[in-house]
C-alpha cells in the first residue's frame, strides 16, 4: 500500500510523459508554427496567424504536472514584466483540462497571465507526441527561435532577456 501511494505521489509530482513511445518533437527550433486555433475560458478564439508580427512565448502545461508547477510561476513573472509591451504575446495552453480546473488552479496560484484550452490535445499533437511542460519562444515571423521541454534551466529574468533580444 505504501509503495503504491508513493508511486502515485511521484507520478503527480513529475512531468507528464507518455511512456508508450519515445518523445517525438514535431516542432523544433527554426520551424514555423503550425496552424492552430485555441479558445480561452470565455470561448474567445486565438489563431496562430494572429501571432504574426509579435514575439510570442507559447507554453503547454497541465495543472497536475510537477514540472509545470515549477515553471509556471516563472512564466507568470514574465507576463507581469512584459504584458504592457505591444508586440509581446503570451499563449499558455492547458493540455486536456477544462476551464474550471485551470481557473481554480490560477486562483490558487494567484496567476494573472491568460490561458487557453486544448481539451482534446489536438493542438499539442501538432508540436509533440508527449512530455510537458513545453515552452517555445517564437519570433515575429512565427518561427520558433528557442524551446525547452520539461524544464527551462532559466530564471524569469533570463527568459525576459531572451524575449527582449528578439522583440
Tab-separated table of C-alpha atoms in Angstrom, residues 23-96:
chain	number	residue	atom	x	y	z
A	23	UNK	CA	9.282	11.510	-27.275
A	24	UNK	CA	8.958	12.965	-30.752
A	25	UNK	CA	9.160	16.714	-31.320
A	26	UNK	CA	7.175	17.686	-34.396
A	27	UNK	CA	8.171	21.342	-33.979
A	28	UNK	CA	11.805	22.245	-33.281
A	29	UNK	CA	13.870	25.420	-33.266
A	30	UNK	CA	13.816	27.185	-36.669
A	31	UNK	CA	10.440	25.616	-37.568
A	32	UNK	CA	7.392	27.710	-38.399
A	33	UNK	CA	4.450	27.416	-36.023
A	34	UNK	CA	1.761	25.086	-37.323
A	35	UNK	CA	-1.696	26.482	-37.937
A	36	UNK	CA	-3.909	26.067	-34.891
A	37	UNK	CA	-6.809	27.604	-33.013
A	38	UNK	CA	-7.372	27.606	-29.251
A	39	UNK	CA	-10.074	29.151	-27.090
A	40	UNK	CA	-9.808	30.887	-23.737
A	41	UNK	CA	-12.149	30.210	-20.815
A	42	UNK	CA	-14.770	32.588	-22.209
A	43	UNK	CA	-14.706	30.986	-25.653
A	44	UNK	CA	-12.709	33.663	-27.492
A	45	UNK	CA	-10.581	32.127	-30.228
A	46	UNK	CA	-6.902	32.711	-30.885
A	47	UNK	CA	-5.487	31.635	-34.243
A	48	UNK	CA	-1.785	31.010	-34.737
A	49	UNK	CA	-1.731	33.517	-37.597
A	50	UNK	CA	-2.863	36.191	-35.077
A	51	UNK	CA	0.602	35.889	-33.524
A	52	UNK	CA	2.439	37.148	-36.626
A	53	UNK	CA	4.185	40.437	-36.002
A	54	UNK	CA	4.601	39.687	-32.302
A	55	UNK	CA	7.189	37.974	-30.161
A	56	UNK	CA	5.317	35.080	-28.572
A	57	UNK	CA	6.011	32.831	-25.620
A	58	UNK	CA	3.972	29.661	-26.161
A	59	UNK	CA	3.640	27.243	-23.235
A	60	UNK	CA	1.914	23.859	-22.946
A	61	UNK	CA	1.109	22.717	-19.391
A	62	UNK	CA	-1.135	20.625	-17.153
A	63	UNK	CA	-2.085	21.830	-13.669
A	64	UNK	CA	-1.203	18.489	-12.021
A	65	UNK	CA	2.300	18.305	-13.525
A	66	UNK	CA	5.097	18.904	-11.010
A	67	UNK	CA	7.486	20.345	-13.596
A	68	UNK	CA	4.722	22.641	-14.832
A	69	UNK	CA	4.085	23.824	-11.276
A	70	UNK	CA	7.784	24.709	-11.028
A	71	UNK	CA	7.927	26.583	-14.359
A	72	UNK	CA	4.547	28.360	-14.436
A	73	UNK	CA	5.422	30.909	-11.700
A	74	UNK	CA	8.384	31.976	-13.866
A	75	UNK	CA	6.068	32.343	-16.845
A	76	UNK	CA	3.647	34.442	-14.764
A	77	UNK	CA	6.581	36.671	-13.722
A	78	UNK	CA	7.493	37.112	-17.391
A	79	UNK	CA	3.869	38.045	-18.099
A	80	UNK	CA	3.794	40.597	-15.304
A	81	UNK	CA	7.002	42.193	-16.605
A	82	UNK	CA	6.148	42.231	-20.343
A	83	UNK	CA	2.335	42.339	-20.576
A	84	UNK	CA	2.326	46.039	-21.469
A	85	UNK	CA	4.724	45.556	-24.385
A	86	UNK	CA	2.548	45.920	-27.501
A	87	UNK	CA	4.493	43.320	-29.517
A	88	UNK	CA	4.643	40.612	-26.817
A	89	UNK	CA	2.131	37.749	-26.645
A	90	UNK	CA	1.898	35.010	-24.042
A	91	UNK	CA	-0.054	31.910	-25.039
A	92	UNK	CA	-0.289	29.346	-22.242
A	93	UNK	CA	-2.233	26.273	-23.334
A	94	UNK	CA	-3.659	23.721	-20.934
A	95	UNK	CA	-3.410	20.206	-22.339
A	96	UNK	CA	-6.508	18.072	-21.785
